[in-house]
Short mmCIF file of N, CA and C in Angstrom, two decimals:
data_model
loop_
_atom_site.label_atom_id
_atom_site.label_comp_id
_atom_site.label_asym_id
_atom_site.label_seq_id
_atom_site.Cartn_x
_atom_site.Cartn_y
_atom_site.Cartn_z
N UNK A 1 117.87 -91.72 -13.99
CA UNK A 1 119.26 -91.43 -13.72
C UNK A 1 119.74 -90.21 -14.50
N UNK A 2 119.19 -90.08 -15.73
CA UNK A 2 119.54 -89.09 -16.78
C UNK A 2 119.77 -87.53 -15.63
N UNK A 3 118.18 -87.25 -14.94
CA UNK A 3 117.99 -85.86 -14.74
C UNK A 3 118.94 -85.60 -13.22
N UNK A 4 118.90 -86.87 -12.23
CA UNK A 4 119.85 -87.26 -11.08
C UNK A 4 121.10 -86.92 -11.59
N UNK A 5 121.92 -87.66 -12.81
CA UNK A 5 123.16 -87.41 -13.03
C UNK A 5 123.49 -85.85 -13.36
N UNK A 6 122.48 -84.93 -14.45
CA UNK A 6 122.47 -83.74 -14.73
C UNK A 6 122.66 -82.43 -13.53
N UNK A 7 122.02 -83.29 -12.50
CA UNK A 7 121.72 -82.39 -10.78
C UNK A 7 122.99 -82.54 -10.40
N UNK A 8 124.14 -83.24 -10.37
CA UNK A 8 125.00 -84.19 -9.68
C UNK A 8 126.10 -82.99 -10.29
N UNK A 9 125.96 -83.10 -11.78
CA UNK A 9 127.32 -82.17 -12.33
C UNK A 9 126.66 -80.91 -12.46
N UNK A 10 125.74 -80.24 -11.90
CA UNK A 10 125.86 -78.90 -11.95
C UNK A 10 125.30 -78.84 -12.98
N UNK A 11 124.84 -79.28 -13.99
CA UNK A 11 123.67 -78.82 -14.77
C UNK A 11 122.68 -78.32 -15.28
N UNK A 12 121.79 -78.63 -13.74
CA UNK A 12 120.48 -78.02 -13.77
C UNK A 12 120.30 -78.06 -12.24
N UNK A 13 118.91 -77.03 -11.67
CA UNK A 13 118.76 -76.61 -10.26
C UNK A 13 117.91 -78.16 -10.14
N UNK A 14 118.18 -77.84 -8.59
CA UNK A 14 116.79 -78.72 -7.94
C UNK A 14 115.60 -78.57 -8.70
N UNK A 15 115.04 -77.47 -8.57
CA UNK A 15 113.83 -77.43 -8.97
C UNK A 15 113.90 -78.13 -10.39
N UNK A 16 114.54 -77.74 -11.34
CA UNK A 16 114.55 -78.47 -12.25
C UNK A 16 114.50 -80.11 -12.15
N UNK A 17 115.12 -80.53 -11.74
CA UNK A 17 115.67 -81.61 -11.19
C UNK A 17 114.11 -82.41 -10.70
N UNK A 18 113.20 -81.56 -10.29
CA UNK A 18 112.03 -82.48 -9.93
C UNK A 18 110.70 -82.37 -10.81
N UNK A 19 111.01 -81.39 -11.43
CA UNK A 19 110.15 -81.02 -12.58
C UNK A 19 110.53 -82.13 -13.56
N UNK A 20 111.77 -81.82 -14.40
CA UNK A 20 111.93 -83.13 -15.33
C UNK A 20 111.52 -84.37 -14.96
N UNK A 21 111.94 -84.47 -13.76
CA UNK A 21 112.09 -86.41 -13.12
C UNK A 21 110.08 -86.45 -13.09
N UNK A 22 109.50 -85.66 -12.64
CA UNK A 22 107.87 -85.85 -12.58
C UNK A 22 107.43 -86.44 -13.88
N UNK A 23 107.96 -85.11 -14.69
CA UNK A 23 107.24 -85.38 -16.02
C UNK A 23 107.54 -86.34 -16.65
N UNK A 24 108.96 -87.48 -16.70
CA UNK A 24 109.43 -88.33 -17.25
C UNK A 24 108.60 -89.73 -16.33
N UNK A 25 108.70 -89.00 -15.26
CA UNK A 25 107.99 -90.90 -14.21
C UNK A 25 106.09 -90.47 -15.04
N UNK A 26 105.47 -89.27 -14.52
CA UNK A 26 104.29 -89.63 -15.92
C UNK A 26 103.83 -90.09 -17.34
N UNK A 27 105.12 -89.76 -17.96
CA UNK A 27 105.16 -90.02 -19.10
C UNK A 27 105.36 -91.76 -19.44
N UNK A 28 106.44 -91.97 -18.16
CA UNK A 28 106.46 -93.49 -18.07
C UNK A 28 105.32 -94.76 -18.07
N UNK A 29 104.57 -94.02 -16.90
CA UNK A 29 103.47 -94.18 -16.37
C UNK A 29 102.23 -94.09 -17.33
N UNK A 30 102.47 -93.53 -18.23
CA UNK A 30 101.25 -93.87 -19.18
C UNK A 30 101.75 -94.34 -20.24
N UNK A 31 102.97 -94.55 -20.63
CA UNK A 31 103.29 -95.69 -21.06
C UNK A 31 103.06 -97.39 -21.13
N UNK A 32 103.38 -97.34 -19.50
CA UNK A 32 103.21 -98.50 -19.17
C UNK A 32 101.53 -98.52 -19.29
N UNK A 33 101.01 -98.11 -19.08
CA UNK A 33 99.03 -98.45 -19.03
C UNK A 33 99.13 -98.47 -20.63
N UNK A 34 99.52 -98.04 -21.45
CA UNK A 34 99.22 -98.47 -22.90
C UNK A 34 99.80 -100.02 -23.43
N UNK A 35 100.89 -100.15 -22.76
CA UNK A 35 101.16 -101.05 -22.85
C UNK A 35 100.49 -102.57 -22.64
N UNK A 36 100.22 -102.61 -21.26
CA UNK A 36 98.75 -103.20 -20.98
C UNK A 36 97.71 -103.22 -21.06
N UNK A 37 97.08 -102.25 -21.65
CA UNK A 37 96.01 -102.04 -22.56
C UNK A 37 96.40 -103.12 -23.50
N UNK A 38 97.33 -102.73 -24.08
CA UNK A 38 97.38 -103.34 -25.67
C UNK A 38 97.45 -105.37 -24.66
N UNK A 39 98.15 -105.34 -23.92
CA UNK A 39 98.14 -107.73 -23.51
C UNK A 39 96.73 -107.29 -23.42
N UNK A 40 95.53 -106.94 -22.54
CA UNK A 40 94.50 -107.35 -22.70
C UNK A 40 93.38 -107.13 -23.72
N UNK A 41 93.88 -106.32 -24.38
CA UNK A 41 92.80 -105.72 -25.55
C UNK A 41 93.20 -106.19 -27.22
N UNK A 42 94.36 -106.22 -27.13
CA UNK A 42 95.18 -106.79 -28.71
C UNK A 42 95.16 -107.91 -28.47
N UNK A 43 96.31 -108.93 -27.72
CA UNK A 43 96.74 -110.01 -27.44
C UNK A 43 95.93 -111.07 -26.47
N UNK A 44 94.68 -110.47 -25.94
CA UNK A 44 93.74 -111.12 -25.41
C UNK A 44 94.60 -111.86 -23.98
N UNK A 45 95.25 -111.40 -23.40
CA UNK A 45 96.19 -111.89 -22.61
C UNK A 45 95.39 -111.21 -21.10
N UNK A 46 95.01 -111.92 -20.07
CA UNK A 46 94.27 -111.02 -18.97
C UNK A 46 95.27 -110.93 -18.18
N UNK A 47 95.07 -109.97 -17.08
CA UNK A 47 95.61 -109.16 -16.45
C UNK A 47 94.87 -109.19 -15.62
N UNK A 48 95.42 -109.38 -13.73
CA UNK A 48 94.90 -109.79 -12.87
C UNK A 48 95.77 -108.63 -11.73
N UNK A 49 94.88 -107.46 -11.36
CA UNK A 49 95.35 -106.49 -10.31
C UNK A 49 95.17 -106.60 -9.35
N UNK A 50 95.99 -106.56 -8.58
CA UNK A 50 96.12 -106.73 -7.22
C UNK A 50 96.56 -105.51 -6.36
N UNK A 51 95.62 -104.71 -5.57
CA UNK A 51 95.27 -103.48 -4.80
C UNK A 51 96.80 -103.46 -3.77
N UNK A 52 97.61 -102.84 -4.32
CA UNK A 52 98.76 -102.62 -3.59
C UNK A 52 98.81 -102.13 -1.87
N UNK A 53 97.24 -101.89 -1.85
CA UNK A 53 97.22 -101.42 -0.22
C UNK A 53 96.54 -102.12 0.85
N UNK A 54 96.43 -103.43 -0.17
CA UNK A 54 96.26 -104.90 0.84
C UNK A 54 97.40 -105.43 1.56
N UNK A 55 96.94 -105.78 2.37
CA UNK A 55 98.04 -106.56 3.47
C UNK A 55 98.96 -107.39 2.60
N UNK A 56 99.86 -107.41 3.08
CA UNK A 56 100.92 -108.51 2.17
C UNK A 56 100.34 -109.75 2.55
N UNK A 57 100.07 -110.38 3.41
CA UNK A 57 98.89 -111.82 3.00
C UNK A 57 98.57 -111.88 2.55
N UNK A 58 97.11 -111.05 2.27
CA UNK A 58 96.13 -110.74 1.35
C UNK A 58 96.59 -111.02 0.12
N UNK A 59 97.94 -110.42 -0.31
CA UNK A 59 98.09 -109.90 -1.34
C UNK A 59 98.60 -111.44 -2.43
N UNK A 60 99.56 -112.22 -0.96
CA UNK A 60 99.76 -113.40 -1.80
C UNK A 60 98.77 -114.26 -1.41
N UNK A 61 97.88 -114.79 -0.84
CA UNK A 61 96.78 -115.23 -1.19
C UNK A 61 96.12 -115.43 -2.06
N UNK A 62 95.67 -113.80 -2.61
CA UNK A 62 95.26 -113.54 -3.55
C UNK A 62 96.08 -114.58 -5.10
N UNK A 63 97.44 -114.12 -5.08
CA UNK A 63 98.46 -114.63 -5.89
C UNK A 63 97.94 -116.28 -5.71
N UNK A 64 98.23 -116.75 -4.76
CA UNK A 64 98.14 -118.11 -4.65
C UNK A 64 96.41 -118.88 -5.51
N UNK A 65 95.80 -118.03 -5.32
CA UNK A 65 94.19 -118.29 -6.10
C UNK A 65 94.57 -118.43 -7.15
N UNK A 66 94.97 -117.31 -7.45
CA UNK A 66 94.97 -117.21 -9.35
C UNK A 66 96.03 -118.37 -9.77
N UNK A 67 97.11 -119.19 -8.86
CA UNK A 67 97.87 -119.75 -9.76
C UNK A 67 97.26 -120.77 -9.92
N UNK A 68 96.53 -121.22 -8.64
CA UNK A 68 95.83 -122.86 -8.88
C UNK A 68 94.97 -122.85 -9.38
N UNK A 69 93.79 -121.97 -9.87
CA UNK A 69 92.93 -121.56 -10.65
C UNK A 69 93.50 -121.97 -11.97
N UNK A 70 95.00 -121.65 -12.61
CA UNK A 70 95.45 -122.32 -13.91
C UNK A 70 95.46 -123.44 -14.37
#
C-alpha cells in the first residue's frame, strides 16, 4: 500500500511505482522462505507443499490425506 498510496498523491512515476512494489514483494518473498526454513529446520515443525497448479480437487484431496494421516 505504502508505494500504491505514494503513486496516488503524486509522489513518484509509474515506473517507479513498479520498481519499488517488485523489489518489496521479493524482498517479502524471501522473507517468508526464511521463515519456513527456520518451522522446519529450528522448530522441527514439517511443512507439507502443495503444487499450486493442481486442480483444486487435487489440491484438497491432497489436504484431506494429510489431515487423517494425523
Amino acid at each position: 500500500y505504502k508505494f500504491v498510496t505514494q503513486y496516488v498523491l503524486g509522489e513518484i512515476t509509474y515506473d517507479q511505482l513498479r520498481i519499488q512494489l517488485s523489489t518489496a514483494i521479493h524482498q517479502f518473498a524471501k522473507r517468508q522462505m526464511t521463515w519456513f526454513r527456520g518451522m522446519e529446520e529450528r522448530r522441527g515443525i514439517p511443512i507439507h507443499w502443495i503444487d499450486a497448479t493442481l486442480p483444486h480437487e487435487e489440491k484438497v484431496s491432497m489436504v484431506l490425506d494429510m489431515l487423517q494421516k494425523q
